[in-house]
Coordinates of C-alpha atoms in Angstrom, one line a residue:
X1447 CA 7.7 10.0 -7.0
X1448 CA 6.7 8.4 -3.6
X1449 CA 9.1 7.0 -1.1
X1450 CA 8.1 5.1 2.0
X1451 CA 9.1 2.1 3.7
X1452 CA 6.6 -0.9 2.2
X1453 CA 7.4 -2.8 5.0
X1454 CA 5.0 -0.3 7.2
X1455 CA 1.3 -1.8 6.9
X1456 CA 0.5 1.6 8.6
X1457 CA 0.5 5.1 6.7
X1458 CA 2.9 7.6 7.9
X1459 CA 1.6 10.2 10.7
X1460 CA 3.1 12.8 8.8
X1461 CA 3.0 13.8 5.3
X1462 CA 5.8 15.7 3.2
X1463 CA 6.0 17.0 -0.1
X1464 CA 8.9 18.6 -2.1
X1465 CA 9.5 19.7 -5.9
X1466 CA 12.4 18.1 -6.8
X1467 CA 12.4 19.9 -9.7
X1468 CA 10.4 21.8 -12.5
X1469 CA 8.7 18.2 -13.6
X1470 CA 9.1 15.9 -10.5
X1471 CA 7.0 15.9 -6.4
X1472 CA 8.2 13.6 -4.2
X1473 CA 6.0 12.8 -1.2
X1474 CA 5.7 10.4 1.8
X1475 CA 6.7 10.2 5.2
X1476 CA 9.4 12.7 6.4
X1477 CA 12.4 11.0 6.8
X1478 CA 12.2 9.2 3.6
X1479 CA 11.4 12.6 1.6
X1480 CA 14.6 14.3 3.1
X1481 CA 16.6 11.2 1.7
X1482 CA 15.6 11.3 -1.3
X1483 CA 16.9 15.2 -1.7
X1484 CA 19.8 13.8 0.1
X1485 CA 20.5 11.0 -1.9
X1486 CA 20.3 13.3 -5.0
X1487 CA 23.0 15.8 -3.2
X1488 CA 25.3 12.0 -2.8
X1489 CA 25.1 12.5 1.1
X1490 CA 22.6 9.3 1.9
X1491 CA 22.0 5.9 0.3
X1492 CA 18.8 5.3 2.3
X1493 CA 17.0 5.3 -1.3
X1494 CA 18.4 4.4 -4.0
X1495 CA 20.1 6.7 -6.8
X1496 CA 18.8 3.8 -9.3
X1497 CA 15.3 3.9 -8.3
X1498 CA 15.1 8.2 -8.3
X1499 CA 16.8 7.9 -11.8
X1500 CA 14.5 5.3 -13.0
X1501 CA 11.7 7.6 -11.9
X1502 CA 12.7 10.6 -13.9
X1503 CA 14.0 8.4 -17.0
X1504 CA 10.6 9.9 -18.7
X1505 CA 9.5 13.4 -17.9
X1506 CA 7.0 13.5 -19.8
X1507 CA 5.1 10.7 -18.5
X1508 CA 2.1 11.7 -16.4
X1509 CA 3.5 9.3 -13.7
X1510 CA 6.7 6.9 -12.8
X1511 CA 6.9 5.1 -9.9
X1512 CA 9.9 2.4 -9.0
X1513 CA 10.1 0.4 -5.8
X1514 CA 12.4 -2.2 -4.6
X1515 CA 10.3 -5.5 -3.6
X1516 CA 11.3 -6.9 -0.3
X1517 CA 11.0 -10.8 0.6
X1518 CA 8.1 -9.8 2.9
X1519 CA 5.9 -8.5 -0.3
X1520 CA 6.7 -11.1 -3.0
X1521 CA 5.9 -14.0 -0.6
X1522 CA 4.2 -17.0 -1.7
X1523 CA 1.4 -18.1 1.5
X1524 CA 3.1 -20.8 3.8
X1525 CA 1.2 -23.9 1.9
X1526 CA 3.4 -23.1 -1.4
X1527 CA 6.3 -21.7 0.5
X1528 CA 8.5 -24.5 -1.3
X1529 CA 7.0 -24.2 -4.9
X1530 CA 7.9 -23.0 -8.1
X1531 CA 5.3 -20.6 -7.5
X1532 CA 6.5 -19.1 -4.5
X1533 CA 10.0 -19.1 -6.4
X1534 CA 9.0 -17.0 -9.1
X1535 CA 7.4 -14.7 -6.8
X1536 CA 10.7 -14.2 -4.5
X1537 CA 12.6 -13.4 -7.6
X1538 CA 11.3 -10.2 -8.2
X1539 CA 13.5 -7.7 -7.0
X1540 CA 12.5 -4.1 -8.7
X1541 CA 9.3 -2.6 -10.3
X1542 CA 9.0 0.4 -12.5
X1543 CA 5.7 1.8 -14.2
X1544 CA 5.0 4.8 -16.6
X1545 CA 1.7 6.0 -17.3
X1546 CA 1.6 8.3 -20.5
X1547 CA -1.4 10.1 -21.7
X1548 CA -2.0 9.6 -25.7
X1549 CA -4.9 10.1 -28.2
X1550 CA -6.9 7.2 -27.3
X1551 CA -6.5 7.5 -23.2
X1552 CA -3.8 6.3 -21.2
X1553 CA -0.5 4.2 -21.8
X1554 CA 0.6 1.9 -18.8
X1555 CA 4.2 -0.1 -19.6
X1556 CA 5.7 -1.9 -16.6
X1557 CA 8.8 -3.7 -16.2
X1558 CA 9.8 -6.2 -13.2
X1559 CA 13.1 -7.7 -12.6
X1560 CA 13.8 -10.6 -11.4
X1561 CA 17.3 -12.6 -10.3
X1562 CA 17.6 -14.6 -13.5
X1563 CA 16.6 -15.2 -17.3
X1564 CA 15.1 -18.5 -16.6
X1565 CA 13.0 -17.1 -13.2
X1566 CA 11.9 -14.6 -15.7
X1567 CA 11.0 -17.0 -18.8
X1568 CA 8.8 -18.9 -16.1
X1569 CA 7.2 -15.3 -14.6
X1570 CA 6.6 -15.0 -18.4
X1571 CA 4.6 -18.2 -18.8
X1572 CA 2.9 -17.6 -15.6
X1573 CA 1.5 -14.2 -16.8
X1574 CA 0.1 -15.4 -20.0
X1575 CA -1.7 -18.6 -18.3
X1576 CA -3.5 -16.2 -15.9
X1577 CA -4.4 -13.7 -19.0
X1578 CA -6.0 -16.9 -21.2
X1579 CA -7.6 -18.0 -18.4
X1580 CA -9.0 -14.4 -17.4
X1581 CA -9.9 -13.8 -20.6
X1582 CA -11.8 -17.3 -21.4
X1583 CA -13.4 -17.6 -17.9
X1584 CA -13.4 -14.8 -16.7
X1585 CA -16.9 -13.3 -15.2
X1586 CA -18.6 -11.0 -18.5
X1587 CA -21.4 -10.1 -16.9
X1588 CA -21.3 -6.4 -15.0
X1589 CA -19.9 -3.4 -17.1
X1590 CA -17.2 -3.7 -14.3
X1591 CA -16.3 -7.2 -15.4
X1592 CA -15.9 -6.4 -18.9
X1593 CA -14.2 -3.3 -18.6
X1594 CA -11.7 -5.8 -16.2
X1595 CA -11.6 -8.3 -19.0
X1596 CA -10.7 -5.5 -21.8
X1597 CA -7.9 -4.9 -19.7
X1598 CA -6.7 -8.2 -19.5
X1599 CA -7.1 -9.1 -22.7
X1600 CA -5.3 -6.4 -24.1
X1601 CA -1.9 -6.9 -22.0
X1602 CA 0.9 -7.2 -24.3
X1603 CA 3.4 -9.5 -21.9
X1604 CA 7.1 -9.8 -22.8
X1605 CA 10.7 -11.0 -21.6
X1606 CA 14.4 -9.6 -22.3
X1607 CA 17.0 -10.7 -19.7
X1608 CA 16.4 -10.1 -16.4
X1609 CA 13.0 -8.3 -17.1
X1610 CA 9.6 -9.2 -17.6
X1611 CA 7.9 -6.1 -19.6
X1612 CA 4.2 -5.6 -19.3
X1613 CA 2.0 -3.0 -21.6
X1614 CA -1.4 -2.2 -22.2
X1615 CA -3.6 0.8 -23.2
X1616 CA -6.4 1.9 -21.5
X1617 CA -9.1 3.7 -23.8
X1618 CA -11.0 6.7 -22.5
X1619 CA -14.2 4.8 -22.9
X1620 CA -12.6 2.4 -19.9
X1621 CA -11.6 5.2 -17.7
X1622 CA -15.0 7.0 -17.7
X1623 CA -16.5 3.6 -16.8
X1624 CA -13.6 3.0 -14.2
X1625 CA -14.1 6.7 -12.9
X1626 CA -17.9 5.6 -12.6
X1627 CA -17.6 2.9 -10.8
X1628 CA -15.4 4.5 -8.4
X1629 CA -17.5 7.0 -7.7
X1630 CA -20.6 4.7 -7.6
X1631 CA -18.9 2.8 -4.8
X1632 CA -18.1 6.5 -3.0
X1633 CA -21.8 7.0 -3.0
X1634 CA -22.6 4.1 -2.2
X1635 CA -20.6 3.7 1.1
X1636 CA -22.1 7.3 2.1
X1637 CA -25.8 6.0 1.6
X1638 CA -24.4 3.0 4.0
X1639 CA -23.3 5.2 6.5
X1640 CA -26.4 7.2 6.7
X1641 CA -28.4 4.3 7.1
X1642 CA -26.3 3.2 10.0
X1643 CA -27.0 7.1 11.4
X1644 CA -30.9 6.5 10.9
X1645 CA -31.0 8.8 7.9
X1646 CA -33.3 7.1 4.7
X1647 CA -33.4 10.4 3.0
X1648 CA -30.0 11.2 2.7
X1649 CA -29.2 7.6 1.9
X1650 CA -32.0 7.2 -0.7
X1651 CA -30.1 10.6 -2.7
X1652 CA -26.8 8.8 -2.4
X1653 CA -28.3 5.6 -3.6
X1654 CA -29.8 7.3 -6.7
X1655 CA -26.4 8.6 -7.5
X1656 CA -25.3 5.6 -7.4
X1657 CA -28.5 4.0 -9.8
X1658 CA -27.6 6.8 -12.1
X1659 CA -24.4 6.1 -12.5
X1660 CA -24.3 1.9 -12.4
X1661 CA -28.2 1.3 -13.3
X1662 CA -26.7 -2.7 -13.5
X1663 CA -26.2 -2.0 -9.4
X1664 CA -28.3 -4.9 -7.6
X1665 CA -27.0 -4.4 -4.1
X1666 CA -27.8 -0.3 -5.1
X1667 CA -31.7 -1.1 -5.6
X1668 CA -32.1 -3.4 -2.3
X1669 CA -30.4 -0.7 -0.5
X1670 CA -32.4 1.9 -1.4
X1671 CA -35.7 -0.5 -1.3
X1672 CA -34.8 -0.9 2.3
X1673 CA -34.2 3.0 3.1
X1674 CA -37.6 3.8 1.3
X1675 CA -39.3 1.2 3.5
X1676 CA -37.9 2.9 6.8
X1677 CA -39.7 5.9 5.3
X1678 CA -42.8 4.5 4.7
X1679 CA -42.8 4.2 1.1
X1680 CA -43.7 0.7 0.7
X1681 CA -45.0 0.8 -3.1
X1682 CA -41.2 2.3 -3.7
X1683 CA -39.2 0.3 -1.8
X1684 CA -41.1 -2.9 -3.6
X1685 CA -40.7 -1.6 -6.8
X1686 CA -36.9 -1.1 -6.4

């Protein structure tokens, strides 16, 4: 569980972390931690009861989260301020996601509401445009593109009432690849900032890292081209 204001573009200064209780953490900045044990005590209604109940609906999930969505996040930019796009977007009101671990990987389900059936008919319609058009036009080319289009492709998007549900499963093939590329792009931002220090070695050993782990890595092989021709190995830096 994490409460902070999402109106703050800034992180908190200060960090706070309390056990709720034997299966829930809530964290974030100070003043919203304590008001969250208040609120569970009935002395504060700076966060909603709704929203910590909704986040402890499933305890054995490996992660809920709810959040309230203010105007300022679910705007539409100012050139479709007056369209039915920028409608849609202002009618959602709440989120809720679960993440559950099961045999094949992980379980994601999430659940918006909106102010109306028909706002949420529309969000419906909206959703599954995006996925077709994902799907058949989407980039295929990088393991990161297909492991994106997987996704896409295999989000299950329905309506009931006020609520647009969303599910999809990610397989543990996906989340090695996803926990590669994340780690690739760690490396590869450390090889960048040893170049900007002057230092080829250490940023050709983060560069082959990131070759080891993403060989399909173009801007990977310039980089490290250009770090072995700052050390003088010119037949290495043209091969790469």
């Amino acid at each position: 569980l994490y409460i902070t204001p999402v109106e703050h573009s800034e992180p908190p200064a200060e960090w706070a972390i309390v056990a709720l209780d034997a299966s829930t953490l809530v964290f974030g900045s100070p003043a919203y931690v304590r008001s969250s044990i208040d609120v569970l005590a009935d002395k504060d209604k700076k966060v909603s009861a709704d929203l910590v109940a909704a986040v402890k609906k499933n305890p054995n999930a490996l992660l809920n989260a709810a959040g309230l969505l203010p105007p300022s996040i679910m705007s539409a930019p100012p050139q479709l301020s007056k369209s039915d796009w920028s409608q849609m977007l202002s009618s959602v009101k709440q989120i809720y996601v679960s993440v559950d671990l099961i045999t094949a990987g992980l379980a994601v389900a999430g659940t918006l509401t909106t102010t109306s059936p028909e706002q949420t008919k529309s969000l419906v319609d909206l959703m599954g445009a995006i996925k077709t058009l994902v799907v058949s036009l989407g980039p295929n080319k990088t393991s990161e593109d297909k492991v994106a289009r997987e996704l896409v492709k295999g989000l299950v998007i329905s309506s009931g009432g006020n609520e647009v549900q969303v599910k999809d499963e990610i397989s543990q093939a996906s989340i090695n690849q996803l926990a590669k590329q994340y780690a690739a792009q760690m490396y590869f931002s450390k090889g960048l900032a040893h170049v900007q220090k002057g230092e080829s070695e250490a940023a050709i050993t983060e560069y082959d890292k990131v070759i080891k782990l993403d060989p399909e890595s173009s801007n990977a092989f310039v980089n490290r081209g250009k770090a072995r021709a700052n050390t003088g190995a010119l037949d290495a830096a043209i091969a790469d």
